Tab-separated table of C-alpha atoms and ligand atoms in Angstrom:
chain	number	residue	atom	x	y	z
G	712	MET	CA	100.322	102.999	102.350
G	713	LEU	CA	100.948	99.683	103.072
G	714	LEU	CA	97.365	98.826	104.039
G	715	GLU	CA	95.172	102.008	102.184
G	716	GLY	CA	91.518	100.911	102.285
G	717	LYS	CA	91.820	97.709	104.359
G	718	THR	CA	89.702	97.443	108.415
G	719	ALA	CA	91.300	95.280	110.912
G	720	LEU	CA	89.901	93.564	114.094
G	721	ILE	CA	92.562	94.120	116.897
G	722	THR	CA	91.752	91.466	119.963
G	723	GLY	CA	93.228	93.849	123.619
G	724	ALA	CA	93.949	96.443	122.063
G	725	SER	CA	93.340	99.122	124.317
G	726	ARG	CA	96.721	98.093	125.992
G	727	GLY	CA	100.197	96.863	125.374
G	728	ILE	CA	101.258	94.878	122.254
G	729	GLY	CA	97.694	95.242	121.194
G	730	LYS	CA	97.911	98.781	120.665
G	731	ALA	CA	101.009	99.151	119.609
G	732	ILE	CA	99.652	97.185	116.456
G	733	ALA	CA	96.778	99.174	116.633
G	734	LEU	CA	98.793	102.356	115.674
G	735	GLY	CA	101.409	101.103	113.634
G	736	LEU	CA	98.212	98.957	111.344
G	737	ALA	CA	96.753	102.667	110.783
G	738	ARG	CA	99.275	104.643	110.466
G	739	GLU	CA	99.831	102.652	107.025
G	740	GLY	CA	95.683	103.959	106.851
G	741	CYS	CA	94.081	101.000	107.782
G	742	LYS	CA	90.725	101.933	110.058
G	743	ILE	CA	91.067	99.942	113.849
G	744	ALA	CA	88.365	97.812	115.002
G	745	VAL	CA	89.838	98.086	118.853
G	746	ASN	CA	88.628	94.880	121.302
G	747	TYR	CA	88.752	95.359	124.012
G	748	ARG	CA	87.056	92.965	128.076
G	749	GLN	CA	87.007	96.487	130.752
G	750	ASN	CA	89.262	98.532	130.197
G	751	ASN	CA	86.448	101.247	128.247
G	752	LYS	CA	89.517	104.304	129.624
G	753	ALA	CA	92.562	102.786	127.802
G	754	ALA	CA	90.623	101.772	125.149
G	755	ASN	CA	89.098	105.764	124.633
G	756	ASN	CA	92.690	106.516	124.199
G	757	THR	CA	94.096	103.726	122.271
G	758	VAL	CA	90.321	104.740	119.870
G	759	ALA	CA	92.126	109.076	120.371
G	760	ASP	CA	96.103	107.850	119.781
G	761	ILE	CA	94.907	106.260	116.259
G	762	VAL	CA	92.601	109.341	115.061
G	763	ASN	CA	95.149	111.427	115.313
G	764	ALA	CA	97.009	109.725	113.607
G	765	GLY	CA	95.084	110.589	110.876
G	766	SER	CA	92.967	107.161	110.382
G	767	GLN	CA	89.375	105.918	111.540
G	768	ALA	CA	88.923	103.684	114.865
G	769	MET	CA	86.161	102.372	117.355
G	770	PRO	CA	85.677	100.624	120.550
G	771	VAL	CA	84.591	97.416	120.675
G	772	PRO	CA	84.594	95.896	123.873
G	773	ALA	CA	83.101	91.598	123.973
G	774	ASP	CA	85.309	88.876	125.603
G	775	VAL	CA	86.030	86.134	123.344
G	776	THR	CA	85.970	83.482	125.194
G	777	ILE	CA	81.878	84.113	124.667
G	778	GLU	CA	80.591	82.666	121.359
G	779	GLN	CA	77.319	85.765	121.565
G	780	GLN	CA	79.528	88.324	122.232
G	781	VAL	CA	82.402	88.039	119.916
G	782	LYS	CA	79.593	86.617	116.831
G	783	ASN	CA	78.197	90.474	117.698
G	784	MET	CA	81.783	92.201	118.130
G	785	ILE	CA	82.054	90.928	114.192
G	786	ASP	CA	78.334	91.642	113.298
G	787	LEU	CA	79.123	95.370	114.206
G	788	ILE	CA	82.503	95.868	112.410
G	789	ASN	CA	80.502	94.452	109.271
G	790	ASP	CA	77.672	96.653	109.530
G	791	ALA	CA	79.380	100.092	109.834
G	792	TRP	CA	82.187	98.802	107.825
G	793	GLY	CA	81.424	96.068	105.258
G	794	LYS	CA	84.326	94.105	105.631
G	795	ILE	CA	87.242	92.717	107.831
G	796	ASP	CA	90.047	92.212	106.048
G	797	ILE	CA	92.901	92.211	108.936
G	798	LEU	CA	92.116	89.386	112.560
G	799	VAL	CA	95.332	90.341	115.394
G	800	ASN	CA	94.131	88.122	117.826
G	801	ASN	CA	96.741	89.374	120.755
G	802	ALA	CA	93.924	88.702	123.784
G	803	GLY	CA	95.877	87.321	126.145
G	804	ILE	CA	95.829	87.093	129.857
G	805	VAL	CA	98.414	85.299	132.368
G	806	ASN	CA	97.711	83.252	135.679
G	807	ASN	CA	100.612	82.360	137.059
G	808	GLN	CA	101.232	78.839	139.480
G	809	LEU	CA	103.270	75.553	139.953
G	810	ILE	CA	101.289	72.566	138.714
G	811	MET	CA	100.397	71.427	141.927
G	812	ARG	CA	98.085	74.022	143.116
G	813	MET	CA	96.630	75.217	139.841
G	814	THR	CA	93.337	76.085	139.656
G	815	GLU	CA	90.823	74.787	137.274
G	816	LYS	CA	89.151	78.046	136.581
G	817	ALA	CA	93.193	79.337	136.185
G	818	TRP	CA	93.467	77.155	133.871
G	819	ASP	CA	90.118	77.131	131.881
G	820	ASP	CA	90.793	81.457	132.079
G	821	THR	CA	94.221	81.483	130.447
G	822	ILE	CA	93.644	78.908	128.191
G	823	ASP	CA	90.370	80.119	126.636
G	824	THR	CA	91.826	83.453	126.702
G	825	SER	CA	93.886	82.764	124.425
G	826	LEU	CA	93.300	80.233	122.463
G	827	LYS	CA	88.800	79.938	122.466
G	828	GLY	CA	89.333	83.180	121.786
G	829	ALA	CA	91.200	83.442	118.030
G	830	PHE	CA	88.681	79.833	117.394
G	831	LEU	CA	86.453	81.815	117.599
G	832	CYS	CA	87.285	84.868	116.720
G	833	THR	CA	88.861	83.453	113.302
G	834	ARG	CA	85.613	80.986	113.177
G	835	HIS	CA	83.401	84.558	112.672
G	836	VAL	CA	85.643	86.573	110.489
G	837	LEU	CA	86.706	83.617	107.932
G	838	ARG	CA	83.075	83.412	106.354
G	839	LYS	CA	83.194	87.398	104.482
G	840	MET	CA	87.747	86.379	104.063
G	841	THR	CA	86.777	83.646	101.928
G	842	GLU	CA	84.188	85.931	100.089
G	843	GLN	CA	86.300	88.551	99.151
G	844	ASN	CA	89.273	85.993	98.654
G	845	TRP	CA	91.701	88.035	100.700
G	846	GLY	CA	92.161	88.184	104.877
G	847	ARG	CA	95.276	87.689	107.093
G	848	VAL	CA	94.676	86.824	110.679
G	849	ILE	CA	97.314	87.001	112.997
G	850	ASN	CA	97.796	85.322	116.000
G	851	ILE	CA	100.255	86.588	118.767
G	852	SER	CA	101.568	83.743	121.061
G	853	SER	CA	105.373	83.464	122.582
G	854	VAL	CA	108.741	81.825	123.822
G	855	ALA	CA	106.959	80.282	126.344
G	856	ALA	CA	104.775	78.110	123.077
G	857	GLN	CA	108.436	76.638	122.444
G	858	ARG	CA	109.860	77.152	125.826
G	859	GLY	CA	107.922	75.704	128.505
G	860	ASN	CA	108.087	78.915	131.626
G	861	TYR	CA	108.207	78.245	135.206
G	862	GLY	CA	104.107	78.756	136.806
G	863	GLN	CA	103.010	78.633	132.576
G	864	CYS	CA	101.881	75.662	132.546
G	865	ASN	CA	99.271	76.288	131.439
G	866	TYR	CA	100.146	80.006	129.799
G	867	SER	CA	102.929	77.791	127.893
G	868	ALA	CA	100.279	75.659	126.769
G	869	ALA	CA	97.423	78.359	125.079
G	870	LYS	CA	99.763	79.674	123.814
G	871	ALA	CA	101.834	76.266	121.477
G	872	GLY	CA	98.249	75.288	121.022
G	873	LEU	CA	97.352	78.875	118.807
G	874	VAL	CA	101.052	77.796	116.443
G	875	ALA	CA	99.554	74.413	115.641
G	876	PHE	CA	95.821	76.790	115.495
G	877	THR	CA	97.899	78.513	112.911
G	878	ARG	CA	99.668	75.993	110.727
G	879	SER	CA	96.044	74.054	110.451
G	880	VAL	CA	93.566	77.272	109.861
G	881	ALA	CA	96.292	77.950	106.834
G	882	ARG	CA	96.275	74.744	105.340
G	883	GLU	CA	92.600	75.451	104.853
G	884	VAL	CA	92.556	78.997	103.912
G	885	GLY	CA	95.744	79.282	101.832
G	886	LYS	CA	93.199	78.622	98.250
G	887	TYR	CA	91.705	82.023	99.125
G	888	ASN	CA	95.061	84.219	99.045
G	889	ILE	CA	94.039	83.820	103.351
G	890	THR	CA	97.647	84.477	105.031
G	891	VAL	CA	98.059	82.987	109.444
G	892	ASN	CA	100.560	83.513	110.443
G	893	ALA	CA	102.022	83.757	114.776
G	894	ILE	CA	104.242	85.994	116.358
G	895	ALA	CA	106.374	84.451	119.482
G	896	PRO	CA	107.274	87.406	121.309
G	897	GLY	CA	109.683	87.331	123.485
G	898	LEU	CA	109.834	90.059	126.850
G	899	ILE	CA	107.751	92.324	125.896
G	900	GLN	CA	107.165	96.132	128.109
G	901	THR	CA	103.660	95.833	129.166
G	902	ASP	CA	101.873	95.704	131.842
G	903	MET	CA	101.990	91.808	130.892
G	904	MET	CA	105.671	91.884	132.132
G	905	ASP	CA	104.855	93.420	135.343
G	906	THR	CA	104.014	89.208	136.574
G	907	VAL	CA	107.240	88.374	135.788
G	908	PRO	CA	109.279	88.476	138.567
G	909	GLU	CA	112.269	90.878	139.086
G	910	ALA	CA	115.323	87.032	138.761
G	911	TYR	CA	113.485	85.636	136.391
G	912	ARG	CA	114.239	88.801	134.556
G	913	LYS	CA	117.567	89.073	134.724
G	914	GLU	CA	118.076	85.602	133.674
G	915	VAL	CA	116.846	86.368	130.305
G	916	LEU	CA	118.260	89.470	130.051
G	917	GLY	CA	121.395	87.677	130.343
G	918	ARG	CA	120.810	85.314	126.645
G	919	LEU	CA	119.331	88.516	125.025
G	920	ALA	CA	121.397	88.885	121.566
G	921	VAL	CA	119.876	92.026	121.766
G	922	PRO	CA	120.340	93.475	124.801
G	923	ARG	CA	117.284	95.247	126.123
G	924	PHE	CA	113.955	94.079	126.354
G	925	GLY	CA	111.335	94.836	123.911
G	926	THR	CA	108.956	97.266	123.373
G	927	PRO	CA	105.621	97.460	121.554
G	928	GLU	CA	106.095	99.691	118.171
G	929	ASP	CA	108.883	96.076	118.271
G	930	VAL	CA	106.579	93.308	118.319
G	931	ALA	CA	103.762	95.445	116.019
G	932	ASN	CA	105.895	96.278	112.920
G	933	LEU	CA	106.426	92.611	112.085
G	934	ALA	CA	103.013	92.992	112.553
G	935	VAL	CA	101.905	95.477	110.070
G	936	PHE	CA	105.089	93.472	107.903
G	937	LEU	CA	102.600	90.408	107.864
G	938	ALA	CA	98.898	92.476	106.678
G	939	SER	CA	100.397	93.499	104.175
G	940	GLU	CA	100.063	92.609	100.487
G	941	ARG	CA	104.470	92.172	100.752
G	942	SER	CA	103.703	89.312	103.200
G	943	ALA	CA	101.634	86.920	100.502
G	944	TYR	CA	103.539	84.352	100.053
G	945	ILE	CA	104.339	84.025	104.089
G	946	THR	CA	101.683	81.882	105.995
G	947	ALA	CA	101.604	78.927	108.249
G	948	GLN	CA	104.723	80.810	109.888
G	949	VAL	CA	105.873	82.192	113.550
G	950	VAL	CA	108.559	83.914	113.817
G	951	ASN	CA	110.441	85.652	117.320
G	952	VAL	CA	110.465	88.659	118.942
G	953	ASP	CA	112.647	87.580	120.968
G	954	GLY	CA	116.043	90.149	121.061
G	955	GLY	CA	117.946	86.776	119.531
G	956	TYR	CA	116.522	84.867	123.147
G	957	ILE	CA	118.935	81.572	123.114
C	1265	NDP	P1	98.951	93.129	128.567
C	1265	NDP	O1	98.102	93.037	129.798
C	1265	NDP	O2	99.198	94.546	128.201
C	1265	NDP	O3	96.823	93.670	127.323
C	1265	NDP	C1	96.126	92.529	127.279
C	1265	NDP	C2	95.083	93.169	126.621
C	1265	NDP	O4	93.685	92.054	126.443
C	1265	NDP	C3	94.264	94.563	127.263
C	1265	NDP	O5	93.348	95.075	126.015
C	1265	NDP	C4	92.899	92.894	127.849
C	1265	NDP	O6	92.169	94.211	127.868
C	1265	NDP	C5	92.503	92.434	126.628
C	1265	NDP	N1	92.320	91.043	126.764
C	1265	NDP	C6	92.557	90.490	128.257
C	1265	NDP	N2	91.604	89.411	128.519
C	1265	NDP	C7	90.125	88.763	127.741
C	1265	NDP	C8	89.301	89.050	127.074
C	1265	NDP	N3	89.033	87.886	127.812
C	1265	NDP	N4	88.690	89.537	126.170
C	1265	NDP	C9	89.015	90.502	124.755
C	1265	NDP	N5	90.289	90.969	125.781
C	1265	NDP	C10	90.997	90.926	126.764
C	1265	NDP	O7	98.753	92.155	127.547
C	1265	NDP	P2	100.178	92.657	126.383
C	1265	NDP	O8	100.362	93.277	125.309
C	1265	NDP	O9	101.656	92.189	127.282
C	1265	NDP	O10	100.016	91.052	125.434
C	1265	NDP	C11	99.403	91.103	124.557
C	1265	NDP	C12	99.451	89.909	123.798
C	1265	NDP	O11	101.207	89.541	123.525
C	1265	NDP	C13	98.527	88.317	124.829
C	1265	NDP	O12	99.006	87.724	124.007
C	1265	NDP	C14	100.460	88.182	126.035
C	1265	NDP	O13	100.384	86.499	125.229
C	1265	NDP	C15	100.778	88.725	124.104
C	1265	NDP	N6	102.570	88.172	125.438
C	1265	NDP	C16	103.236	88.667	125.795
C	1265	NDP	C17	104.331	88.913	125.460
C	1265	NDP	C18	104.539	89.665	127.105
C	1265	NDP	O14	105.936	89.990	127.486
C	1265	NDP	N7	104.207	91.024	127.709
C	1265	NDP	C19	104.981	87.741	125.160
C	1265	NDP	C20	104.386	87.206	124.676
C	1265	NDP	C21	103.182	87.257	124.691
C	1265	NDP	P3	91.449	95.091	128.775
C	1265	NDP	O15	92.402	97.042	128.957
C	1265	NDP	O16	90.253	95.680	128.764
C	1265	NDP	O17	92.091	94.414	130.391
């Protein structure tokens, strides 16, 4: 197995892409800390699925936008398992509004979840990662970072910020055998996709080289590779999982 003996913290792992990444890593022998914000039932289901898949997991509720909660969560995982080898910054929300109608709250909440959350989680896991001279950080960006999206200036800016964050942190920590990469999914079938208007879905589908929407597992397959030793010389990169969105 690719990740035998490793431990991972995956933010927003109760549902969707985060859950698929959790299961993908777990099937390769990784222990998983399943972070989420409020949906206890969904998080417990993820934990049960991981245990059924033959690995270990624990639910770790925390709002990634609040530093004290992030710190407590990471301390709890380190106390239980001694280390966090892999961090997947996956938690994200959408709050779509046209810019002239966008509230400050819609801007702040969206930026804080994807971007500040990644900053806080990364900052607090890096101390141990640098000490052990090995680590993987995977940030879930979006094609919206590259193309922009109607009604999503907050989300697109957050996801583009995550790309610059990825490249900058990669430069700082490469000497410790820590790689930092981003995945940019296209339209993936999760609860979040329910917020996408039907007309826009059709338009996107017409532009895909592989004419279907993505599955969370499509994203998870890349995350497993980026979490493993096989990707040791790949860092500061953004890899699209978007069916060839052209
Ligand atoms: P979902 O809406 O299905 O799941 C979001 C997850 O994030 C849930 O586990 C939720 O927890 C958690 N979460 C939200 N806010 C916080 C917070 N403040 N602290 C901790 N956890 C939080 O999203 P997806 O699976 O679709 O998306 C996952 C990531 O992929 C996101 O970053 C998204 O932007 C990105 N992405 C998604 C695409 C898509 O088409 N689906 C396309 C491109 C990128 P809870 O269950 O408790 O609410």
